[in-house]
Short mmCIF file of C-alpha atoms and ligand atoms in Angstrom, two decimals:
data_model
loop_
_atom_site.label_atom_id
_atom_site.label_comp_id
_atom_site.label_asym_id
_atom_site.label_seq_id
_atom_site.Cartn_x
_atom_site.Cartn_y
_atom_site.Cartn_z
CA MET A 1033 0.00 0.00 0.00
CA LEU A 1034 2.77 2.37 1.01
CA ALA A 1035 4.91 1.46 -1.99
CA PHE A 1036 1.90 2.15 -4.20
CA ALA A 1037 1.35 5.58 -2.62
CA LEU A 1038 5.04 6.39 -3.06
CA HIS A 1039 4.89 5.35 -6.69
CA ALA A 1040 1.83 7.54 -7.31
CA LEU A 1041 3.66 10.46 -5.75
CA ILE A 1042 6.70 9.88 -7.95
CA ARG A 1043 4.53 9.84 -11.09
CA SER A 1044 2.75 13.04 -10.09
CA SER A 1045 5.95 15.00 -9.47
CA HIS A 1046 8.51 13.58 -11.89
CA ARG A 1047 10.46 16.81 -11.98
CA LEU A 1048 9.30 20.19 -10.85
CA SER A 1049 11.19 22.46 -13.20
CA LEU A 1050 11.53 26.19 -13.30
CA SER A 1051 11.78 26.47 -17.07
CA THR A 1052 8.28 27.91 -17.42
CA LEU A 1053 9.13 30.72 -15.05
CA HIS A 1054 12.26 31.96 -16.81
CA SER A 1055 10.39 34.46 -18.94
CA THR A 1056 9.37 36.33 -15.77
CA ARG A 1057 12.91 36.62 -14.39
CA GLN A 1058 13.82 40.09 -13.22
CA SER A 1059 17.35 41.31 -12.74
CA VAL A 1060 18.44 42.02 -9.19
CA SER A 1061 21.37 44.19 -8.29
CA PHE A 1062 23.27 43.68 -5.05
CA GLY A 1063 25.52 46.73 -5.59
CA THR A 1064 24.79 48.90 -2.59
CA LEU A 1065 23.87 46.01 -0.32
CA THR A 1066 27.36 44.51 -0.02
CA ARG A 1067 28.52 45.40 3.46
CA ASN A 1068 31.35 43.92 5.45
CA ASP A 1069 29.21 43.31 8.49
CA MET A 1070 26.71 41.13 6.62
CA HIS A 1071 27.09 37.39 6.17
CA ASN A 1072 27.08 36.28 2.52
CA VAL A 1073 24.60 33.45 2.17
CA VAL A 1074 23.75 30.97 -0.56
CA PHE A 1075 20.56 29.00 0.08
CA VAL A 1076 20.82 25.42 -1.25
CA LEU A 1077 17.48 23.79 -2.02
CA GLY A 1078 16.22 20.69 -3.83
CA PRO A 1079 14.22 17.55 -3.10
CA PRO A 1080 15.35 15.11 -0.38
CA GLY A 1081 18.30 13.16 -1.75
CA SER A 1082 19.02 15.57 -4.61
CA GLY A 1083 22.61 15.84 -3.38
CA LYS A 1084 22.60 19.09 -1.37
CA GLY A 1085 24.90 17.78 1.36
CA THR A 1086 27.23 16.07 -1.12
CA ILE A 1087 27.63 19.17 -3.28
CA CYS A 1088 27.92 21.55 -0.31
CA ALA A 1089 30.80 19.46 1.07
CA LYS A 1090 32.65 19.93 -2.22
CA ILE A 1091 31.96 23.66 -2.35
CA GLN A 1092 33.21 24.02 1.22
CA GLU A 1093 36.37 22.10 0.37
CA ASN A 1094 37.15 24.02 -2.82
CA LEU A 1095 35.56 27.46 -2.56
CA ASN A 1096 35.94 28.40 1.09
CA TYR A 1097 32.27 28.71 1.93
CA VAL A 1098 31.11 27.22 5.24
CA HIS A 1099 28.46 24.51 4.93
CA LEU A 1100 25.56 24.78 7.39
CA SER A 1101 22.91 22.11 6.95
CA ALA A 1102 19.66 23.03 8.70
CA GLY A 1103 18.82 19.31 8.97
CA ASP A 1104 22.23 18.50 10.53
CA LEU A 1105 21.88 21.37 13.02
CA LEU A 1106 18.40 20.14 13.99
CA ARG A 1107 19.66 16.55 14.37
CA ALA A 1108 22.50 17.79 16.62
CA GLU A 1109 20.04 19.85 18.72
CA ARG A 1110 17.79 16.77 18.98
CA GLN A 1111 20.74 14.84 20.47
CA ARG A 1112 21.96 17.64 22.76
CA GLU A 1113 21.55 16.75 26.39
CA GLY A 1114 19.09 19.07 28.09
CA SER A 1115 17.60 20.42 24.87
CA GLU A 1116 13.98 21.40 25.38
CA PHE A 1117 13.31 20.88 21.68
CA GLY A 1118 14.54 17.29 21.24
CA ALA A 1119 11.13 15.60 21.17
CA LEU A 1120 9.56 18.29 18.98
CA ILE A 1121 12.40 18.08 16.45
CA GLU A 1122 12.24 14.28 16.37
CA SER A 1123 8.52 14.31 15.68
CA HIS A 1124 8.93 16.77 12.77
CA ILE A 1125 11.84 14.81 11.29
CA LYS A 1126 9.93 11.53 11.42
CA ASN A 1127 6.82 13.13 9.93
CA GLY A 1128 8.73 15.00 7.25
CA SER A 1129 7.19 18.25 8.47
CA ILE A 1130 9.01 21.49 9.16
CA VAL A 1131 10.27 22.61 12.57
CA PRO A 1132 9.16 26.14 13.64
CA VAL A 1133 11.55 28.73 12.24
CA GLU A 1134 12.46 30.28 15.60
CA ILE A 1135 14.36 27.08 16.43
CA THR A 1136 16.02 26.53 13.05
CA CYS A 1137 16.95 30.15 12.37
CA SER A 1138 18.50 30.54 15.83
CA LEU A 1139 20.61 27.42 15.25
CA LEU A 1140 21.73 28.85 11.89
CA GLU A 1141 22.50 32.31 13.27
CA ASN A 1142 24.46 30.87 16.21
CA ALA A 1143 26.48 28.67 13.83
CA MET A 1144 27.26 31.70 11.63
CA LYS A 1145 28.37 33.76 14.61
CA ALA A 1146 30.60 30.89 15.77
CA CYS A 1147 32.36 30.86 12.38
CA GLY A 1148 33.33 34.52 12.47
CA ASP A 1149 34.65 35.87 9.20
CA ALA A 1150 33.87 33.13 6.66
CA LYS A 1151 33.73 34.18 2.99
CA GLY A 1152 30.14 32.99 2.88
CA PHE A 1153 27.73 30.37 4.14
CA LEU A 1154 25.95 27.58 2.30
CA VAL A 1155 22.62 27.32 4.06
CA ASP A 1156 21.52 23.82 3.05
CA GLY A 1157 17.84 22.86 3.31
CA PHE A 1158 16.52 26.27 4.31
CA PRO A 1159 14.14 28.11 3.82
CA ARG A 1160 11.85 25.10 3.43
CA ASN A 1161 8.45 26.81 3.77
CA GLU A 1162 6.74 30.17 4.19
CA ASP A 1163 7.30 30.15 7.96
CA ASN A 1164 11.06 29.60 7.39
CA LEU A 1165 11.17 32.45 4.87
CA GLN A 1166 9.25 34.96 7.00
CA GLY A 1167 11.22 34.04 10.11
CA TRP A 1168 14.54 34.42 8.28
CA ASN A 1169 13.53 37.82 6.89
CA LYS A 1170 12.54 38.97 10.35
CA GLN A 1171 15.53 37.60 12.27
CA MET A 1172 18.30 38.14 9.70
CA ASP A 1173 17.27 41.51 8.29
CA GLY A 1174 20.47 43.57 7.97
CA LYS A 1175 22.63 40.63 9.07
CA ALA A 1176 22.77 38.45 5.93
CA LEU A 1177 22.92 39.03 2.20
CA VAL A 1178 21.47 36.27 0.03
CA GLN A 1179 23.79 36.00 -3.00
CA PHE A 1180 21.62 33.47 -4.84
CA VAL A 1181 19.68 30.23 -4.40
CA LEU A 1182 21.33 27.06 -5.69
CA PHE A 1183 18.53 24.72 -6.79
CA LEU A 1184 19.57 21.11 -7.31
CA SER A 1185 16.75 19.67 -9.40
CA CYS A 1186 16.40 15.92 -9.71
CA PRO A 1187 13.61 13.48 -10.61
CA VAL A 1188 11.93 12.31 -7.42
CA SER A 1189 12.32 8.60 -8.29
CA ILE A 1190 16.13 9.01 -8.31
CA CYS A 1191 16.05 11.03 -5.08
CA ILE A 1192 14.06 8.36 -3.25
CA GLU A 1193 16.36 5.60 -4.47
CA ARG A 1194 19.36 7.57 -3.21
CA CYS A 1195 17.83 8.16 0.23
CA LEU A 1196 16.88 4.51 0.62
CA ASN A 1197 20.48 3.53 -0.22
CA ARG A 1198 22.18 6.32 1.75
CA GLY A 1199 23.17 4.01 4.61
CA GLN A 1200 23.61 6.73 7.24
CA GLY A 1201 21.00 5.29 9.61
CA ARG A 1202 18.73 8.34 9.37
CA THR A 1203 15.37 7.75 11.05
CA ASP A 1204 13.63 9.41 8.08
CA ASP A 1205 15.24 7.39 5.26
CA ASN A 1206 12.35 4.92 5.03
CA GLU A 1207 9.40 4.76 2.63
CA GLU A 1208 6.86 6.16 5.08
CA SER A 1209 8.89 9.24 6.05
CA LEU A 1210 10.08 9.75 2.47
CA LYS A 1211 6.51 9.91 1.20
CA LYS A 1212 5.83 12.74 3.64
CA ARG A 1213 9.15 14.50 2.94
CA VAL A 1214 8.44 14.51 -0.79
CA GLU A 1215 4.92 15.82 -0.17
CA THR A 1216 6.31 18.60 2.02
CA TYR A 1217 8.87 19.44 -0.66
CA ASN A 1218 6.23 19.60 -3.41
CA GLN A 1219 3.67 21.54 -1.42
CA GLN A 1220 5.81 23.85 0.70
CA THR A 1221 9.41 24.06 -0.53
CA PHE A 1222 8.97 24.25 -4.29
CA PRO A 1223 6.76 27.38 -3.94
CA ILE A 1224 9.63 29.01 -2.03
CA ILE A 1225 11.98 28.23 -4.93
CA GLU A 1226 9.41 29.75 -7.31
CA HIS A 1227 9.25 32.81 -5.08
CA PHE A 1228 13.03 33.33 -5.38
CA GLU A 1229 12.91 32.59 -9.10
CA LYS A 1230 10.60 35.57 -9.59
CA SER A 1231 13.37 37.78 -8.19
CA GLY A 1232 15.97 36.24 -10.53
CA LEU A 1233 17.85 34.65 -7.64
CA VAL A 1234 17.63 30.96 -8.59
CA ARG A 1235 20.49 29.07 -10.25
CA GLU A 1236 19.25 25.61 -11.26
CA VAL A 1237 21.66 22.71 -11.74
CA LYS A 1238 20.36 19.28 -12.73
CA SER A 1239 21.68 16.85 -10.14
CA GLU A 1240 20.70 13.44 -11.51
CA ARG A 1241 24.11 13.34 -13.25
CA PRO A 1242 27.36 12.03 -11.71
CA VAL A 1243 28.61 14.10 -8.74
CA ASP A 1244 31.67 15.51 -10.54
CA VAL A 1245 29.56 16.65 -13.50
CA VAL A 1246 27.04 18.32 -11.20
CA TYR A 1247 29.81 19.96 -9.21
CA ALA A 1248 31.54 21.33 -12.34
CA ASP A 1249 28.32 23.20 -13.21
CA VAL A 1250 27.89 24.37 -9.64
CA GLU A 1251 31.40 25.82 -9.63
CA LYS A 1252 30.57 27.82 -12.77
CA VAL A 1253 27.56 29.29 -10.94
CA PHE A 1254 29.77 30.40 -8.03
CA ASP A 1255 32.43 31.79 -10.38
CA ALA A 1256 29.83 33.89 -12.17
CA ALA A 1257 28.28 35.15 -8.91
CA ASN A 1258 31.61 36.10 -7.38
CA LYS A 1259 32.80 37.98 -10.51
CA LYS A 1260 29.98 40.52 -10.05
N1 ATP B 2607 25.08 13.13 -8.24
C1 ATP B 2607 24.92 12.02 -7.51
N2 ATP B 2607 24.96 10.82 -8.09
C2 ATP B 2607 24.78 9.68 -7.37
N3 ATP B 2607 24.60 9.65 -6.02
C3 ATP B 2607 24.57 10.83 -5.38
C4 ATP B 2607 24.73 12.07 -6.08
N4 ATP B 2607 24.66 13.07 -5.19
C5 ATP B 2607 24.45 12.51 -3.99
N5 ATP B 2607 24.40 11.16 -4.11
C6 ATP B 2607 24.16 10.20 -3.02
O1 ATP B 2607 22.76 10.30 -2.70
C7 ATP B 2607 22.56 10.24 -1.30
C8 ATP B 2607 21.87 11.54 -0.87
O2 ATP B 2607 22.76 12.62 -1.07
P1 ATP B 2607 22.79 13.85 -0.05
O3 ATP B 2607 22.80 13.37 1.34
O4 ATP B 2607 23.88 14.75 -0.48
O5 ATP B 2607 21.36 14.51 -0.41
P2 ATP B 2607 20.57 15.69 0.29
O6 ATP B 2607 19.97 16.51 -0.78
O7 ATP B 2607 21.43 16.38 1.28
O8 ATP B 2607 19.43 14.87 1.02
P3 ATP B 2607 18.54 15.29 2.28
O9 ATP B 2607 17.66 16.41 1.84
O10 ATP B 2607 17.76 14.06 2.57
O11 ATP B 2607 19.47 15.69 3.38
C9 ATP B 2607 23.93 10.04 -0.67
O12 ATP B 2607 24.11 8.66 -0.44
C10 ATP B 2607 24.91 10.53 -1.74
O13 ATP B 2607 26.14 9.86 -1.69
N1 LIG B 2608 14.63 24.10 7.34
C1 LIG B 2608 14.47 22.84 7.81
C2 LIG B 2608 15.33 21.81 7.45
C3 LIG B 2608 15.12 20.55 7.95
N2 LIG B 2608 14.08 20.31 8.78
C4 LIG B 2608 13.81 18.96 9.33
C5 LIG B 2608 12.70 18.28 8.56
C6 LIG B 2608 13.46 17.53 7.50
O1 LIG B 2608 12.70 16.47 6.94
C7 LIG B 2608 14.64 17.05 8.32
C8 LIG B 2608 15.83 16.61 7.55
O2 LIG B 2608 16.36 17.67 6.77
P1 LIG B 2608 17.46 17.33 5.64
O3 LIG B 2608 18.66 16.80 6.34
O4 LIG B 2608 16.81 16.31 4.77
O5 LIG B 2608 17.74 18.62 4.93
O6 LIG B 2608 14.94 18.13 9.19
C9 LIG B 2608 13.24 21.34 9.13
O7 LIG B 2608 12.28 21.14 9.89
N3 LIG B 2608 13.45 22.60 8.66
MG1 MG B 2609 21.23 16.69 3.36
#
């Protein structure tokens, strides 16, 4: 029954692509916004298993950006002794739903502060929904400059296969949680990507290809952004 539901979901969302939106792209200038006291941020979004963590690790290694995965920060907070949010985080992770932004954004801001003067931050898996976006805008206004949004697009069937074979013992890499995670992505996260696309901020890279091929395209995106 579950496998059937998962299959139906895969068929209904083979690839959500931004191609239809490109005609509405507006140009955005960052000129006067670049200030030394603001953190440079690249949001990294894409379906579960699209390769966000894998690609961010390579960017961090080669391009000097610091990788901050919202999911990893939440998993660490879940494990932290004495955390008042452990049970709440666990229930959201298992259900594939999104933790309230006050928790996630504070974890991200604290991690940025702890890193001091990094060239920039790769904020992986955030903002995932409207609450994340509004909360970020409220909490990080004047503190962070979003350079662009890296969107790793990948057919959902490939993403699910990758998660099921990831072998990291994640409590949400099972069919039941994946069904909910994909639903959350389709219903809540993709509209956020569309929102950024309308401001010309999205850089889409197709991530169903081998890692090195994906990364080569990603590096071109960063080169172009940092030449500005
Ligand atoms: N381009 C690729 N080709 C083949 N396998 C890949 C590729 N990119 C990542 N993988 C593998 O797919 C799995 C998921 O990758 P990764 O953890 O980077 O995805 P993610 O987008 O961060 O997922 P999540 O949103 O669930 O955290 C890992 O086992 C990884 O090694
Ligand atoms: N902005 C975020 C990011 C992650 N979570 C929770 C819910 C996700 O299913 C889970 C795993 O994230 P991943 O490692 O797959 O990026 O963490 C959230 O609530 N809000
Ligand atoms: Mg990840």
